[in-house]
Coordinates of C-alpha atoms and ligand atoms in Angstrom, one line a residue:
M25 CA -21.9 -11.5 -1.4
I26 CA -19.8 -9.1 0.6
H27 CA -16.1 -9.1 0.1
V28 CA -13.3 -7.3 1.9
T29 CA -13.5 -4.6 -0.6
K30 CA -15.4 -3.6 -3.7
T31 CA -13.9 -1.7 -6.6
Y32 CA -15.2 1.9 -6.6
L33 CA -16.3 2.9 -10.1
P34 CA -16.6 6.7 -10.6
D35 CA -19.0 8.6 -12.8
K36 CA -19.3 6.7 -16.1
E37 CA -20.2 9.7 -18.3
K38 CA -17.1 11.5 -17.2
Y39 CA -15.0 8.4 -17.9
K40 CA -16.6 8.2 -21.4
K41 CA -15.6 11.8 -22.1
Y42 CA -12.0 10.9 -21.4
V43 CA -12.3 7.8 -23.7
D44 CA -13.7 10.1 -26.5
E45 CA -10.7 12.3 -26.0
I46 CA -8.3 9.4 -26.2
Y47 CA -10.0 8.1 -29.4
E48 CA -9.8 11.6 -30.9
N49 CA -6.1 12.2 -30.4
G50 CA -5.1 8.5 -30.8
W51 CA -2.5 8.7 -28.0
V52 CA -3.1 5.6 -25.8
T53 CA 0.2 5.1 -23.9
N54 CA 3.8 6.3 -23.7
N55 CA 3.6 9.3 -21.3
G56 CA 0.4 10.6 -22.8
P57 CA -1.4 13.8 -21.9
L58 CA -3.7 12.2 -19.3
V59 CA -0.8 10.5 -17.5
R60 CA 0.9 13.8 -17.3
K61 CA -2.2 15.5 -16.1
L62 CA -2.8 12.9 -13.4
E63 CA 0.8 13.2 -12.3
K64 CA 0.4 16.9 -11.8
K65 CA -3.0 16.7 -10.1
L66 CA -1.8 13.9 -7.8
A67 CA 1.3 15.9 -6.8
E68 CA -1.0 18.8 -5.8
Y69 CA -3.5 16.6 -4.1
L70 CA -1.0 14.6 -2.1
D71 CA 1.2 17.7 -1.5
V72 CA 4.4 16.0 -2.8
K73 CA 7.1 17.2 -5.2
N74 CA 7.4 14.5 -7.8
V75 CA 4.9 11.8 -8.9
V76 CA 6.0 9.2 -11.4
L77 CA 3.1 7.0 -12.5
V78 CA 3.8 3.4 -13.4
A79 CA 1.9 0.2 -14.4
N80 CA 1.4 -1.2 -10.8
G81 CA 2.6 -1.0 -7.2
T82 CA 4.9 -4.0 -7.5
V83 CA 6.9 -2.5 -10.4
A84 CA 6.9 0.8 -8.4
L85 CA 8.9 -0.9 -5.7
E86 CA 11.3 -2.5 -8.2
I87 CA 11.9 0.8 -9.9
A88 CA 12.5 2.5 -6.5
Y89 CA 15.2 -0.1 -5.7
R90 CA 16.9 0.3 -9.1
T91 CA 16.6 4.1 -9.0
L92 CA 18.5 4.2 -5.7
G93 CA 21.0 1.5 -6.8
L94 CA 20.2 -0.8 -3.8
K95 CA 22.3 -3.9 -3.4
D96 CA 22.9 -6.9 -1.2
F97 CA 20.6 -6.7 1.9
A98 CA 17.5 -4.8 2.6
I99 CA 15.8 -4.6 6.0
T100 CA 12.0 -5.1 5.7
T101 CA 8.9 -6.2 7.5
P102 CA 7.5 -9.7 7.3
F103 CA 3.9 -8.4 7.9
S104 CA 2.9 -7.1 4.5
F105 CA 1.5 -8.1 1.1
V106 CA 3.9 -10.6 -0.6
A107 CA 5.0 -8.0 -3.2
T108 CA 7.0 -6.1 -0.7
T109 CA 9.3 -9.1 -0.2
S110 CA 9.1 -10.7 -3.7
S111 CA 10.1 -7.5 -5.4
L112 CA 13.3 -7.4 -3.4
V113 CA 14.1 -11.0 -4.3
T114 CA 13.5 -10.5 -8.0
N115 CA 16.0 -7.6 -7.8
N116 CA 18.7 -9.7 -6.2
L117 CA 18.2 -8.1 -2.8
L118 CA 18.0 -10.4 0.2
P119 CA 15.2 -9.4 2.6
I120 CA 16.4 -9.2 6.2
F121 CA 13.2 -9.3 8.3
V122 CA 12.8 -7.3 11.4
D123 CA 9.8 -8.2 13.6
I124 CA 6.8 -5.9 14.0
D125 CA 5.4 -4.1 17.0
P126 CA 2.5 -6.2 18.1
D127 CA 0.3 -3.1 18.6
T128 CA 1.0 -0.9 15.6
L129 CA 1.8 -3.8 13.3
T130 CA 4.6 -1.8 11.6
I131 CA 8.3 -2.6 11.7
D132 CA 9.7 -2.3 15.2
P133 CA 12.3 0.5 15.0
E134 CA 14.0 -0.7 18.2
K135 CA 14.9 -4.0 16.4
I136 CA 16.3 -2.5 13.2
E137 CA 19.8 -1.6 14.3
Q138 CA 20.8 -5.1 15.5
Q139 CA 20.1 -6.4 11.9
I140 CA 22.3 -3.9 10.1
T141 CA 25.5 -5.3 8.7
R142 CA 28.1 -4.0 6.2
N143 CA 26.0 -5.4 3.4
T144 CA 22.8 -3.6 4.3
S145 CA 21.9 -1.0 1.7
A146 CA 18.3 0.0 2.6
I147 CA 15.3 -0.2 4.9
V148 CA 12.0 -1.0 3.2
P149 CA 9.2 -0.5 5.8
V150 CA 5.5 -0.6 5.1
H151 CA 2.8 1.8 6.4
V152 CA 0.7 -1.2 6.9
F153 CA -3.1 -0.7 6.7
G154 CA -2.3 3.0 6.3
N155 CA -0.8 3.3 9.8
A156 CA 2.3 5.5 9.6
C157 CA 5.6 3.9 10.6
D158 CA 7.8 5.6 13.2
V159 CA 9.3 7.6 10.3
E160 CA 11.5 9.8 12.5
Q161 CA 13.3 7.0 14.3
I162 CA 13.7 5.1 11.0
Q163 CA 15.2 8.2 9.3
E164 CA 17.6 8.7 12.2
I165 CA 18.8 5.1 11.9
A166 CA 19.1 5.4 8.1
N167 CA 21.2 8.6 8.5
R168 CA 23.5 7.0 11.1
Y169 CA 24.3 4.0 8.9
N170 CA 24.0 5.7 5.5
L171 CA 21.1 3.6 4.3
K172 CA 18.4 4.4 1.8
V173 CA 14.7 4.2 2.8
V174 CA 12.0 3.1 0.5
Y175 CA 8.5 3.1 2.0
D176 CA 6.0 0.7 0.6
A177 CA 3.1 3.2 1.0
A178 CA 0.6 1.1 -1.0
H179 CA -1.9 1.6 1.8
A180 CA -1.1 5.2 2.7
F181 CA -2.7 7.3 0.0
G182 CA -3.6 10.7 1.5
V183 CA -2.2 10.1 4.9
K184 CA -0.7 13.2 6.7
Y185 CA 2.0 13.2 9.3
N186 CA 2.1 16.2 11.5
G187 CA -0.1 17.9 8.9
E188 CA 2.2 17.2 5.9
S189 CA 2.3 14.3 3.5
L190 CA 3.6 11.1 5.0
L191 CA 4.9 10.3 1.5
N192 CA 7.6 12.8 1.8
Y193 CA 9.5 10.6 4.3
G194 CA 12.2 8.3 3.0
D195 CA 14.1 8.6 -0.3
I196 CA 11.2 7.2 -2.2
S197 CA 7.6 6.1 -1.3
T198 CA 5.7 3.8 -3.6
L199 CA 1.9 3.6 -4.1
S200 CA -0.4 1.0 -5.6
F201 CA -3.4 2.0 -7.6
H202 CA -4.8 -1.5 -8.0
A203 CA -8.6 -1.7 -8.3
T204 CA -8.8 -3.0 -4.7
K205 CA -7.1 0.0 -3.3
L206 CA -8.6 3.2 -1.8
F207 CA -7.7 5.3 -4.9
H208 CA -7.2 3.3 -8.1
T209 CA -6.4 3.5 -11.8
I210 CA -7.6 -0.2 -12.5
E211 CA -4.0 -1.3 -12.4
G212 CA -1.3 1.3 -11.6
G213 CA 1.1 2.7 -9.1
A214 CA 3.4 5.6 -8.5
L215 CA 6.8 6.6 -7.1
I216 CA 7.0 9.7 -4.9
I217 CA 10.6 10.9 -5.2
N218 CA 12.1 13.5 -3.0
N219 CA 15.3 14.2 -4.8
D220 CA 14.6 15.9 -8.2
D221 CA 17.8 14.4 -9.7
L222 CA 16.5 10.9 -9.3
V223 CA 13.2 11.6 -11.1
Q224 CA 14.9 11.5 -14.5
K225 CA 16.5 8.2 -13.8
A226 CA 13.2 6.7 -12.7
R227 CA 11.6 7.9 -15.9
Y228 CA 14.3 6.2 -18.0
L229 CA 13.9 3.0 -16.1
I230 CA 10.2 2.8 -16.7
N231 CA 10.7 3.3 -20.4
F232 CA 13.3 0.6 -21.4
G233 CA 16.1 2.9 -20.3
F234 CA 15.6 5.4 -23.1
E235 CA 16.7 8.9 -22.6
N236 CA 15.7 9.7 -26.2
Q237 CA 15.3 7.7 -29.4
E238 CA 19.1 7.3 -29.8
S239 CA 20.4 7.2 -26.2
I240 CA 19.8 4.3 -23.8
P241 CA 21.8 5.1 -20.6
E242 CA 20.0 2.8 -18.2
I243 CA 18.9 -0.9 -18.1
G244 CA 15.2 -0.3 -18.2
T245 CA 12.0 -2.2 -18.2
N246 CA 8.5 -1.4 -19.4
A247 CA 6.5 -0.1 -16.5
K248 CA 4.4 2.6 -18.2
M249 CA 0.9 3.5 -17.2
N250 CA -1.6 3.9 -20.1
E251 CA -4.1 6.7 -20.9
F252 CA -7.2 4.6 -20.0
E253 CA -5.8 4.0 -16.6
A254 CA -4.9 7.6 -16.1
A255 CA -8.5 8.6 -17.1
M256 CA -9.8 6.4 -14.4
G257 CA -7.5 8.1 -11.9
L258 CA -8.6 11.5 -13.0
C259 CA -12.3 10.5 -12.4
M260 CA -11.4 8.9 -9.0
L261 CA -9.6 12.0 -7.9
D262 CA -12.7 14.1 -8.5
E263 CA -14.7 11.8 -6.1
I264 CA -12.0 11.2 -3.5
D265 CA -13.5 13.5 -0.8
N266 CA -16.8 11.5 -1.1
I267 CA -14.8 8.3 -0.9
F268 CA -13.1 9.3 2.3
T269 CA -16.3 10.6 4.0
K270 CA -18.1 7.3 3.3
R271 CA -15.2 5.1 4.4
K272 CA -14.8 7.1 7.6
K273 CA -18.5 6.4 8.4
V274 CA -18.0 2.7 8.0
Y275 CA -14.8 2.7 9.9
E276 CA -16.3 4.6 12.8
I277 CA -19.2 2.2 13.2
Y278 CA -16.9 -0.8 13.3
E279 CA -14.6 1.0 15.8
N280 CA -17.4 2.0 18.1
E281 CA -19.0 -1.5 18.0
L282 CA -15.9 -3.6 18.1
G283 CA -13.3 -1.5 20.0
N284 CA -14.2 -3.1 23.3
V285 CA -14.5 -6.7 22.2
V286 CA -11.5 -7.4 19.9
K287 CA -8.0 -5.9 19.6
L288 CA -7.6 -3.1 17.0
Q289 CA -4.4 -1.7 15.5
K290 CA -2.8 1.0 17.5
K291 CA -2.5 4.1 15.3
N292 CA 0.4 6.5 15.1
K293 CA -0.9 9.6 16.9
N294 CA 1.1 12.0 14.7
A295 CA -0.6 10.7 11.6
S296 CA -4.1 11.0 10.0
L297 CA -6.2 8.0 9.0
N298 CA -7.3 7.1 5.5
Y299 CA -9.8 4.4 6.5
S300 CA -8.4 2.0 3.9
Y301 CA -8.6 -1.2 6.0
F302 CA -10.3 -2.5 9.1
P303 CA -8.1 -5.1 10.7
V304 CA -9.3 -7.1 13.7
I305 CA -6.9 -9.1 15.9
F306 CA -8.5 -12.1 17.6
E307 CA -7.3 -13.9 20.7
S308 CA -6.3 -17.0 18.8
E309 CA -6.2 -18.5 15.3
D310 CA -9.1 -20.8 16.4
Q311 CA -11.2 -17.9 17.4
M312 CA -10.4 -16.1 14.1
L313 CA -11.3 -19.2 12.1
K314 CA -14.5 -19.6 13.9
V315 CA -15.6 -16.0 13.2
K316 CA -14.4 -16.3 9.6
E317 CA -16.4 -19.5 9.0
A318 CA -19.5 -17.9 10.6
L319 CA -19.2 -14.9 8.3
N320 CA -18.6 -17.0 5.3
K321 CA -21.9 -18.9 6.0
E322 CA -23.7 -15.5 5.6
N323 CA -21.9 -14.8 2.4
I324 CA -19.5 -12.4 3.9
F325 CA -15.8 -12.8 2.9
P326 CA -13.3 -11.0 5.0
R327 CA -9.6 -11.6 4.1
R328 CA -6.7 -13.0 6.1
Y329 CA -4.5 -9.9 5.5
F330 CA -1.7 -10.6 5.9
Y331 CA -1.2 -14.3 6.0
P332 CA 1.2 -16.1 5.9
S333 CA 3.9 -14.1 7.5
L334 CA 6.5 -13.4 4.8
D335 CA 9.4 -14.9 6.8
T336 CA 7.8 -18.3 6.1
L337 CA 8.1 -18.0 2.3
N338 CA 9.9 -21.1 1.0
Y339 CA 12.1 -19.1 -1.4
I340 CA 13.8 -17.0 1.4
E341 CA 17.2 -18.3 2.3
P342 CA 18.6 -18.4 4.9
K343 CA 15.5 -19.1 7.0
Q344 CA 14.4 -16.4 9.4
C345 CA 11.8 -16.5 12.1
K346 CA 9.9 -13.5 13.3
P347 CA 7.6 -14.7 16.1
I348 CA 5.4 -11.6 16.5
A349 CA 4.6 -11.3 12.8
R350 CA 3.9 -15.1 12.7
D351 CA 1.6 -14.9 15.7
I352 CA -0.3 -11.8 14.5
S353 CA -0.7 -13.0 10.9
R354 CA -2.3 -16.2 12.2
R355 CA -5.1 -14.4 14.0
I356 CA -5.9 -11.2 12.1
L357 CA -8.8 -10.6 9.7
C358 CA -9.6 -7.6 7.6
L359 CA -13.3 -6.8 7.6
P360 CA -15.2 -5.5 4.6
I361 CA -14.8 -1.8 4.1
Y362 CA -15.8 0.3 1.1
P363 CA -17.9 3.4 0.5
S364 CA -21.1 1.7 -0.5
L365 CA -21.2 -0.8 2.3
E366 CA -24.7 -0.4 3.8
E367 CA -25.2 0.1 7.5
D368 CA -27.5 -3.0 7.9
K369 CA -24.9 -5.2 6.4
M370 CA -22.3 -3.9 8.8
I371 CA -24.6 -4.4 11.8
N372 CA -24.9 -8.0 10.7
I373 CA -21.2 -8.4 10.4
I374 CA -20.7 -7.0 13.9
R375 CA -23.4 -9.3 15.3
V376 CA -21.8 -12.4 13.8
I377 CA -18.4 -11.4 15.2
K378 CA -19.8 -10.8 18.7
D379 CA -21.8 -14.0 18.6
N380 CA -18.7 -16.1 17.8
L381 CA -16.1 -14.7 20.2
Ligands
PLP419 C1 -1.2 -3.9 -3.3 C2 0.1 -3.9 -2.6 C3 1.3 -4.0 -3.4 C4 1.3 -4.3 -4.9 O1 0.6 -3.4 -5.6 P1 0.1 -3.9 -7.1 O2 -0.4 -2.6 -7.7 O3 -1.0 -4.8 -6.8 O4 1.2 -4.5 -7.8 C5 2.5 -3.8 -2.7 N1 2.6 -3.7 -1.4 C6 1.5 -3.6 -0.6 C7 1.6 -3.4 0.8 C8 0.2 -3.8 -1.2 O5 -0.9 -3.8 -0.5

């Protein structure tokens, strides 16, 4: 069976050595030495100032909103994984959806301004499938209306914008290190925080609000990453160049073979690619379903990322309707992409797609 992704498992012997280390010192969680080591290494690798590791990408978003003190309304995209929206709702923020650009699939910056009101406190865009948002225009709007910007950068690990880390844009960017992601720590996530003063607050928030054993200045939660997860991250980081090289190969074969027969996402030309997803946009939902069924018959399981459009969630009140996101979400499919995907398997996937258009 071929799924949309396959968890990359790095060198087992190296992981075992870290496990031995953890057993020897007995420190399994609570800001342990491996978590701190991974934070340092990731800051260097990603070329960012501050990395705060957390338990997962969803809680990273929640901590970001709370670190910045967001309230009332947050402008966001309906075309993302559900956690982008649900994390707002669980933090008493009302998502105000702005439709996407039908080509880039990221939030349409031209449509943001008309949705801003006195109650808007932030913009929460997503670099969907690793494609960089129009970060400059978004920052300009945020500056003009004094809004915070939190990027859900769960897909954007390693992406550069004009040669520098894309994660440096916005007040905070969040990452997910879930096992299905490009770089993972089994479960995990991170906050990339530009303002040094906010780092301390985020660290209190992920540890019950504790400043020290006797002082609890913030209403915190438990969002800590543990040492076994950090060990996985350290092993993954050692193999990340190999991961990118292999993904690039898969990506380019798809692009060459499918670029002329189906619609592909239009990439931000100022940004690099990380080859994390391969979305394909079909002419209609019927055509997409036909292809999906044909692939399923061959034990190939692409995913309907992202469906349904988040403006259709039943718990969002008042109701909103974003026609472009709804249309795209009905006819898009993400093809299997991971480092060990063999070329003959890909050729078969491409054949099935072409035969069913
Ligand atoms: C994976 C993902 C998340 C959630 O991350 P978890 O680590 O699974 O909690 C949030 N946003 C986007 C866009 C994602 O793809």
